[in-house]
Amino acid sequence: MLDSDHINNFDGFDLLPKNYITDSEINRNNQDISVNTVGTKLLDLCLSSRLRLLNGRFLGDSLGYYTYMSSSGFSIVDYAVVSESLRSSVKYFKTSDFTYLSVHVQITLYMKCSINIDKEIGLEEKRWHWIKSYKWSENSKLKLIDALLTENVKNEIIEFEMVNYEENQVGVDEATEKLTKILDNISSLSCKATPKTKRRKKKRKFKQVWSDNVIYETKR
């Protein structure tokens, strides 16, 4: 049986895997010094998932400016969050000034990326034609729980999580297609499929050269 001294002197790092990379300290400025329950959960999520808050760490928001105003005062509720591997691609993060249009400020993220503008990017119809529309019903909640407990769905999710997809357009497309199929399968088990309706194209009315606005409005 372990005594209290042994428990207090226990080195918690022994619980971590050998290949685990400990979190590195990154200074972050923040004008909002108050923390609520939601903020604590967000910080816990970032620590457990190795995510990074960009607010107060980059040019454009180096002091951690407020992003929301209300009758109670100013606070920071709008964040930009990236993974540790993606942080090196961030050029800078900007927090705009308050305007009369919204109680929130506009936040802008600039990233370094390589885009081939010569290549036409579009969804292939043959890869997406099978996607259906579903409608949530009163029994969908229980059906969804049952669907997530089936061996087929659990195996699909585990298989999806175990695959190391390439960090490029091909890998993203492959992951998106597999995830969409999983969600489509779950939706078919828990929701009611709704038929797709074809949109009617409106006939374009051409205005005759000899017709003026008075004649056009009269005909309408």
PDB file of C-alpha atoms in Angstrom:
ATOM      1  CA  MET A   1       0.000   0.000   0.000  1.00  0.00           C
ATOM      2  CA  LEU A   2       1.348   3.437  -0.960  1.00  0.00           C
ATOM      3  CA  ASP A   3       1.859   6.047   1.733  1.00  0.00           C
ATOM      4  CA  SER A   4       1.036   9.737   1.347  1.00  0.00           C
ATOM      5  CA  ASP A   5       4.691  10.772   0.891  1.00  0.00           C
ATOM      6  CA  HIS A   6       5.090   8.428  -2.053  1.00  0.00           C
ATOM      7  CA  ILE A   7       1.917   9.768  -3.675  1.00  0.00           C
ATOM      8  CA  ASN A   8       2.921  13.410  -3.192  1.00  0.00           C
ATOM      9  CA  ASN A   9       6.378  12.786  -4.650  1.00  0.00           C
ATOM     10  CA  PHE A  10       5.021  10.868  -7.642  1.00  0.00           C
ATOM     11  CA  ASP A  11       6.326  12.167 -10.965  1.00  0.00           C
ATOM     12  CA  GLY A  12       3.279  12.664 -13.177  1.00  0.00           C
ATOM     13  CA  PHE A  13       5.346  12.714 -16.388  1.00  0.00           C
ATOM     14  CA  ASP A  14       5.780   8.944 -16.086  1.00  0.00           C
ATOM     15  CA  LEU A  15       2.175   8.628 -17.226  1.00  0.00           C
ATOM     16  CA  LEU A  16       2.921  10.250 -20.585  1.00  0.00           C
ATOM     17  CA  PRO A  17       4.043   8.202 -23.598  1.00  0.00           C
ATOM     18  CA  LYS A  18       7.736   8.370 -24.456  1.00  0.00           C
ATOM     19  CA  ASN A  19       7.025   9.971 -27.836  1.00  0.00           C
ATOM     20  CA  TYR A  20       4.777  12.688 -26.334  1.00  0.00           C
ATOM     21  CA  ILE A  21       5.994  16.224 -27.088  1.00  0.00           C
ATOM     22  CA  THR A  22       5.377  18.516 -24.141  1.00  0.00           C
ATOM     23  CA  ASP A  23       3.689  21.842 -24.777  1.00  0.00           C
ATOM     24  CA  SER A  24       6.031  24.773 -25.397  1.00  0.00           C
ATOM     25  CA  GLU A  25       5.399  28.095 -23.692  1.00  0.00           C
ATOM     26  CA  ILE A  26       4.204  30.865 -26.004  1.00  0.00           C
ATOM     27  CA  ASN A  27       3.657  34.277 -24.449  1.00  0.00           C
ATOM     28  CA  ARG A  28       0.189  35.678 -25.045  1.00  0.00           C
ATOM     29  CA  ASN A  29      -1.102  39.159 -24.196  1.00  0.00           C
ATOM     30  CA  ASN A  30      -4.714  39.551 -23.166  1.00  0.00           C
ATOM     31  CA  GLN A  31      -6.635  42.675 -22.153  1.00  0.00           C
ATOM     32  CA  ASP A  32      -9.512  40.551 -20.858  1.00  0.00           C
ATOM     33  CA  ILE A  33      -8.280  39.231 -17.506  1.00  0.00           C
ATOM     34  CA  SER A  34     -11.566  37.586 -16.447  1.00  0.00           C
ATOM     35  CA  VAL A  35     -12.145  33.883 -17.130  1.00  0.00           C
ATOM     36  CA  ASN A  36     -15.542  32.176 -17.069  1.00  0.00           C
ATOM     37  CA  THR A  37     -16.570  28.529 -17.333  1.00  0.00           C
ATOM     38  CA  VAL A  38     -16.670  28.550 -21.130  1.00  0.00           C
ATOM     39  CA  GLY A  39     -13.220  30.125 -21.288  1.00  0.00           C
ATOM     40  CA  THR A  40     -11.812  27.490 -18.954  1.00  0.00           C
ATOM     41  CA  LYS A  41     -13.239  24.718 -21.141  1.00  0.00           C
ATOM     42  CA  LEU A  42     -11.693  26.330 -24.216  1.00  0.00           C
ATOM     43  CA  LEU A  43      -8.281  26.473 -22.534  1.00  0.00           C
ATOM     44  CA  ASP A  44      -8.576  22.838 -21.441  1.00  0.00           C
ATOM     45  CA  LEU A  45      -9.480  21.850 -25.001  1.00  0.00           C
ATOM     46  CA  CYS A  46      -6.443  23.678 -26.380  1.00  0.00           C
ATOM     47  CA  LEU A  47      -4.125  22.031 -23.852  1.00  0.00           C
ATOM     48  CA  SER A  48      -5.462  18.528 -24.439  1.00  0.00           C
ATOM     49  CA  SER A  49      -5.573  18.832 -28.243  1.00  0.00           C
ATOM     50  CA  ARG A  50      -2.392  20.886 -28.762  1.00  0.00           C
ATOM     51  CA  LEU A  51      -4.305  23.820 -30.223  1.00  0.00           C
ATOM     52  CA  ARG A  52      -3.109  27.428 -30.206  1.00  0.00           C
ATOM     53  CA  LEU A  53      -5.031  30.653 -29.646  1.00  0.00           C
ATOM     54  CA  LEU A  54      -3.739  33.314 -32.026  1.00  0.00           C
ATOM     55  CA  ASN A  55      -5.269  36.251 -30.158  1.00  0.00           C
ATOM     56  CA  GLY A  56      -2.576  38.353 -28.507  1.00  0.00           C
ATOM     57  CA  ARG A  57       0.316  36.530 -30.169  1.00  0.00           C
ATOM     58  CA  PHE A  58       0.681  37.984 -33.661  1.00  0.00           C
ATOM     59  CA  LEU A  59       1.032  41.313 -35.417  1.00  0.00           C
ATOM     60  CA  GLY A  60      -2.350  42.965 -35.736  1.00  0.00           C
ATOM     61  CA  ASP A  61      -3.394  41.840 -32.255  1.00  0.00           C
ATOM     62  CA  SER A  62      -0.146  41.903 -30.309  1.00  0.00           C
ATOM     63  CA  LEU A  63      -1.839  43.319 -27.194  1.00  0.00           C
ATOM     64  CA  GLY A  64      -4.860  41.004 -27.209  1.00  0.00           C
ATOM     65  CA  TYR A  65      -7.588  43.527 -27.986  1.00  0.00           C
ATOM     66  CA  TYR A  66     -11.256  43.176 -27.037  1.00  0.00           C
ATOM     67  CA  THR A  67     -13.562  41.571 -29.596  1.00  0.00           C
ATOM     68  CA  TYR A  68     -17.009  42.044 -28.022  1.00  0.00           C
ATOM     69  CA  MET A  69     -18.850  44.846 -26.255  1.00  0.00           C
ATOM     70  CA  SER A  70     -22.091  44.816 -24.278  1.00  0.00           C
ATOM     71  CA  SER A  71     -23.847  46.717 -21.516  1.00  0.00           C
ATOM     72  CA  SER A  72     -21.629  44.849 -19.036  1.00  0.00           C
ATOM     73  CA  GLY A  73     -18.404  45.997 -20.676  1.00  0.00           C
ATOM     74  CA  PHE A  74     -15.785  44.681 -23.078  1.00  0.00           C
ATOM     75  CA  SER A  75     -14.488  41.126 -23.395  1.00  0.00           C
ATOM     76  CA  ILE A  76     -12.757  38.698 -25.754  1.00  0.00           C
ATOM     77  CA  VAL A  77     -15.072  36.010 -27.103  1.00  0.00           C
ATOM     78  CA  ASP A  78     -13.950  35.740 -30.743  1.00  0.00           C
ATOM     79  CA  TYR A  79     -10.868  33.600 -31.224  1.00  0.00           C
ATOM     80  CA  ALA A  80      -8.777  32.146 -34.005  1.00  0.00           C
ATOM     81  CA  VAL A  81      -7.554  28.651 -33.126  1.00  0.00           C
ATOM     82  CA  VAL A  82      -5.045  26.577 -35.095  1.00  0.00           C
ATOM     83  CA  SER A  83      -3.155  23.361 -34.521  1.00  0.00           C
ATOM     84  CA  GLU A  84       0.489  23.354 -33.472  1.00  0.00           C
ATOM     85  CA  SER A  85       1.567  22.055 -36.892  1.00  0.00           C
ATOM     86  CA  LEU A  86      -0.321  24.855 -38.645  1.00  0.00           C
ATOM     87  CA  ARG A  87       0.971  27.688 -36.452  1.00  0.00           C
ATOM     88  CA  SER A  88       4.151  28.133 -38.495  1.00  0.00           C
ATOM     89  CA  SER A  89       2.003  28.929 -41.555  1.00  0.00           C
ATOM     90  CA  VAL A  90       0.281  31.858 -39.830  1.00  0.00           C
ATOM     91  CA  LYS A  91       1.574  35.183 -41.141  1.00  0.00           C
ATOM     92  CA  TYR A  92      -0.372  37.452 -38.824  1.00  0.00           C
ATOM     93  CA  PHE A  93      -3.707  37.795 -37.085  1.00  0.00           C
ATOM     94  CA  LYS A  94      -5.642  41.050 -37.106  1.00  0.00           C
ATOM     95  CA  THR A  95      -8.374  42.389 -34.832  1.00  0.00           C
ATOM     96  CA  SER A  96     -10.305  45.261 -36.419  1.00  0.00           C
ATOM     97  CA  ASP A  97     -11.865  48.257 -34.661  1.00  0.00           C
ATOM     98  CA  PHE A  98     -15.434  48.342 -33.362  1.00  0.00           C
ATOM     99  CA  THR A  99     -18.097  49.727 -35.703  1.00  0.00           C
ATOM    100  CA  TYR A 100     -21.805  50.486 -35.452  1.00  0.00           C
ATOM    101  CA  LEU A 101     -22.583  47.413 -37.572  1.00  0.00           C
ATOM    102  CA  SER A 102     -21.999  44.827 -34.852  1.00  0.00           C
ATOM    103  CA  VAL A 103     -21.127  44.322 -31.197  1.00  0.00           C
ATOM    104  CA  HIS A 104     -18.339  42.024 -32.415  1.00  0.00           C
ATOM    105  CA  VAL A 105     -15.204  43.106 -34.221  1.00  0.00           C
ATOM    106  CA  GLN A 106     -13.982  41.514 -37.402  1.00  0.00           C
ATOM    107  CA  ILE A 107     -11.053  39.154 -36.949  1.00  0.00           C
ATOM    108  CA  THR A 108      -8.842  38.294 -39.911  1.00  0.00           C
ATOM    109  CA  LEU A 109      -6.289  35.526 -40.257  1.00  0.00           C
ATOM    110  CA  TYR A 110      -3.538  35.641 -42.874  1.00  0.00           C
ATOM    111  CA  MET A 111      -1.720  32.416 -43.687  1.00  0.00           C
ATOM    112  CA  LYS A 112       1.072  31.364 -46.001  1.00  0.00           C
ATOM    113  CA  CYS A 113      -0.213  28.893 -48.562  1.00  0.00           C
ATOM    114  CA  SER A 114       0.487  27.655 -52.058  1.00  0.00           C
ATOM    115  CA  ILE A 115      -2.423  27.785 -54.499  1.00  0.00           C
ATOM    116  CA  ASN A 116      -2.239  26.642 -58.097  1.00  0.00           C
ATOM    117  CA  ILE A 117      -4.471  29.164 -59.851  1.00  0.00           C
ATOM    118  CA  ASP A 118      -3.976  27.451 -63.209  1.00  0.00           C
ATOM    119  CA  LYS A 119      -5.715  24.295 -62.032  1.00  0.00           C
ATOM    120  CA  GLU A 120      -9.477  24.304 -62.108  1.00  0.00           C
ATOM    121  CA  ILE A 121     -10.861  23.166 -58.774  1.00  0.00           C
ATOM    122  CA  GLY A 122     -14.379  21.804 -58.581  1.00  0.00           C
ATOM    123  CA  LEU A 123     -16.458  18.951 -57.218  1.00  0.00           C
ATOM    124  CA  GLU A 124     -16.945  16.001 -59.490  1.00  0.00           C
ATOM    125  CA  GLU A 125     -20.610  15.259 -59.923  1.00  0.00           C
ATOM    126  CA  LYS A 126     -20.057  11.499 -59.982  1.00  0.00           C
ATOM    127  CA  ARG A 127     -18.498  11.601 -56.503  1.00  0.00           C
ATOM    128  CA  TRP A 128     -21.277  13.605 -54.854  1.00  0.00           C
ATOM    129  CA  HIS A 129     -24.485  12.601 -56.601  1.00  0.00           C
ATOM    130  CA  TRP A 130     -25.288   9.987 -53.945  1.00  0.00           C
ATOM    131  CA  ILE A 131     -25.488  12.524 -51.095  1.00  0.00           C
ATOM    132  CA  LYS A 132     -29.056  12.735 -49.819  1.00  0.00           C
ATOM    133  CA  SER A 133     -30.981  15.188 -47.675  1.00  0.00           C
ATOM    134  CA  TYR A 134     -32.345  14.101 -44.309  1.00  0.00           C
ATOM    135  CA  LYS A 135     -34.976  15.444 -41.942  1.00  0.00           C
ATOM    136  CA  TRP A 136     -34.728  15.255 -38.151  1.00  0.00           C
ATOM    137  CA  SER A 137     -37.775  13.723 -36.436  1.00  0.00           C
ATOM    138  CA  GLU A 138     -38.923  13.097 -32.866  1.00  0.00           C
ATOM    139  CA  ASN A 139     -37.396   9.606 -32.807  1.00  0.00           C
ATOM    140  CA  SER A 140     -34.142  10.630 -34.468  1.00  0.00           C
ATOM    141  CA  LYS A 141     -32.320  11.209 -31.172  1.00  0.00           C
ATOM    142  CA  LEU A 142     -32.808   7.624 -29.970  1.00  0.00           C
ATOM    143  CA  LYS A 143     -32.106   6.256 -33.437  1.00  0.00           C
ATOM    144  CA  LEU A 144     -28.887   8.271 -33.583  1.00  0.00           C
ATOM    145  CA  ILE A 145     -27.690   6.796 -30.286  1.00  0.00           C
ATOM    146  CA  ASP A 146     -28.496   3.286 -31.522  1.00  0.00           C
ATOM    147  CA  ALA A 147     -26.723   3.977 -34.817  1.00  0.00           C
ATOM    148  CA  LEU A 148     -23.544   5.130 -33.062  1.00  0.00           C
ATOM    149  CA  LEU A 149     -23.539   1.921 -30.998  1.00  0.00           C
ATOM    150  CA  THR A 150     -23.669  -0.417 -34.000  1.00  0.00           C
ATOM    151  CA  GLU A 151     -20.485  -2.314 -34.805  1.00  0.00           C
ATOM    152  CA  ASN A 152     -20.546  -1.180 -38.422  1.00  0.00           C
ATOM    153  CA  VAL A 153     -20.559   2.525 -37.566  1.00  0.00           C
ATOM    154  CA  LYS A 154     -17.984   2.128 -34.794  1.00  0.00           C
ATOM    155  CA  ASN A 155     -15.641   0.270 -37.138  1.00  0.00           C
ATOM    156  CA  GLU A 156     -16.047   2.949 -39.810  1.00  0.00           C
ATOM    157  CA  ILE A 157     -15.174   5.705 -37.329  1.00  0.00           C
ATOM    158  CA  ILE A 158     -12.172   3.800 -35.939  1.00  0.00           C
ATOM    159  CA  GLU A 159     -10.920   3.036 -39.448  1.00  0.00           C
ATOM    160  CA  PHE A 160     -11.257   6.709 -40.395  1.00  0.00           C
ATOM    161  CA  GLU A 161      -9.293   7.834 -37.331  1.00  0.00           C
ATOM    162  CA  MET A 162      -6.505   5.301 -37.914  1.00  0.00           C
ATOM    163  CA  VAL A 163      -5.712   6.429 -41.464  1.00  0.00           C
ATOM    164  CA  ASN A 164      -2.896   8.962 -41.899  1.00  0.00           C
ATOM    165  CA  TYR A 165      -4.132  11.163 -44.717  1.00  0.00           C
ATOM    166  CA  GLU A 166      -1.696  13.182 -46.792  1.00  0.00           C
ATOM    167  CA  GLU A 167      -1.504  16.876 -45.952  1.00  0.00           C
ATOM    168  CA  ASN A 168      -2.442  18.040 -49.430  1.00  0.00           C
ATOM    169  CA  GLN A 169      -5.508  18.394 -51.628  1.00  0.00           C
ATOM    170  CA  VAL A 170      -5.621  14.664 -52.413  1.00  0.00           C
ATOM    171  CA  GLY A 171      -5.540  13.732 -48.740  1.00  0.00           C
ATOM    172  CA  VAL A 172      -8.175  16.308 -47.817  1.00  0.00           C
ATOM    173  CA  ASP A 173     -10.477  15.122 -50.608  1.00  0.00           C
ATOM    174  CA  GLU A 174     -10.051  11.500 -49.559  1.00  0.00           C
ATOM    175  CA  ALA A 175     -10.742  12.260 -45.893  1.00  0.00           C
ATOM    176  CA  THR A 176     -13.737  14.428 -46.785  1.00  0.00           C
ATOM    177  CA  GLU A 177     -15.269  11.727 -48.966  1.00  0.00           C
ATOM    178  CA  LYS A 178     -14.868   9.006 -46.321  1.00  0.00           C
ATOM    179  CA  LEU A 179     -16.191  11.221 -43.532  1.00  0.00           C
ATOM    180  CA  THR A 180     -19.165  12.227 -45.679  1.00  0.00           C
ATOM    181  CA  LYS A 181     -20.006   8.566 -46.283  1.00  0.00           C
ATOM    182  CA  ILE A 182     -19.883   7.886 -42.539  1.00  0.00           C
ATOM    183  CA  LEU A 183     -22.191  10.811 -41.792  1.00  0.00           C
ATOM    184  CA  ASP A 184     -24.504   9.769 -44.613  1.00  0.00           C
ATOM    185  CA  ASN A 185     -24.701   6.251 -43.200  1.00  0.00           C
ATOM    186  CA  ILE A 186     -25.465   7.541 -39.694  1.00  0.00           C
ATOM    187  CA  SER A 187     -28.081   9.945 -41.057  1.00  0.00           C
ATOM    188  CA  SER A 188     -29.803   7.179 -43.020  1.00  0.00           C
ATOM    189  CA  LEU A 189     -30.139   5.140 -39.812  1.00  0.00           C
ATOM    190  CA  SER A 190     -31.457   7.973 -37.664  1.00  0.00           C
ATOM    191  CA  CYS A 191     -33.290  10.396 -39.956  1.00  0.00           C
ATOM    192  CA  LYS A 192     -35.842  10.323 -42.729  1.00  0.00           C
ATOM    193  CA  ALA A 193     -34.523  10.836 -46.235  1.00  0.00           C
ATOM    194  CA  THR A 194     -36.133  13.686 -48.134  1.00  0.00           C
ATOM    195  CA  PRO A 195     -36.314  13.665 -51.936  1.00  0.00           C
ATOM    196  CA  LYS A 196     -34.344  16.285 -53.773  1.00  0.00           C
ATOM    197  CA  THR A 197     -36.368  18.884 -55.582  1.00  0.00           C
ATOM    198  CA  LYS A 198     -35.187  20.201 -58.898  1.00  0.00           C
ATOM    199  CA  ARG A 199     -35.096  23.937 -59.190  1.00  0.00           C
ATOM    200  CA  ARG A 200     -36.872  25.343 -62.170  1.00  0.00           C
ATOM    201  CA  LYS A 201     -34.837  27.704 -64.230  1.00  0.00           C
ATOM    202  CA  LYS A 202     -36.514  31.019 -64.803  1.00  0.00           C
ATOM    203  CA  LYS A 203     -36.789  32.039 -68.403  1.00  0.00           C
ATOM    204  CA  ARG A 204     -34.824  35.143 -69.062  1.00  0.00           C
ATOM    205  CA  LYS A 205     -36.856  37.919 -70.592  1.00  0.00           C
ATOM    206  CA  PHE A 206     -35.056  39.939 -73.187  1.00  0.00           C
ATOM    207  CA  LYS A 207     -35.968  43.548 -73.638  1.00  0.00           C
ATOM    208  CA  GLN A 208     -36.504  44.523 -77.244  1.00  0.00           C
ATOM    209  CA  VAL A 209     -34.319  47.242 -78.662  1.00  0.00           C
ATOM    210  CA  TRP A 210     -37.295  49.279 -79.829  1.00  0.00           C
ATOM    211  CA  SER A 211     -39.099  49.001 -76.452  1.00  0.00           C
ATOM    212  CA  ASP A 212     -38.765  51.750 -73.864  1.00  0.00           C
ATOM    213  CA  ASN A 213     -39.320  51.587 -70.109  1.00  0.00           C
ATOM    214  CA  VAL A 214     -42.952  52.701 -70.335  1.00  0.00           C
ATOM    215  CA  ILE A 215     -43.897  49.876 -72.706  1.00  0.00           C
ATOM    216  CA  TYR A 216     -41.919  47.368 -70.650  1.00  0.00           C
ATOM    217  CA  GLU A 217     -43.665  48.316 -67.395  1.00  0.00           C
ATOM    218  CA  THR A 218     -47.074  48.294 -69.110  1.00  0.00           C
ATOM    219  CA  LYS A 219     -46.553  44.760 -70.372  1.00  0.00           C
ATOM    220  CA  ARG A 220     -45.613  43.629 -66.867  1.00  0.00           C
TER     221      ARG A 220
END
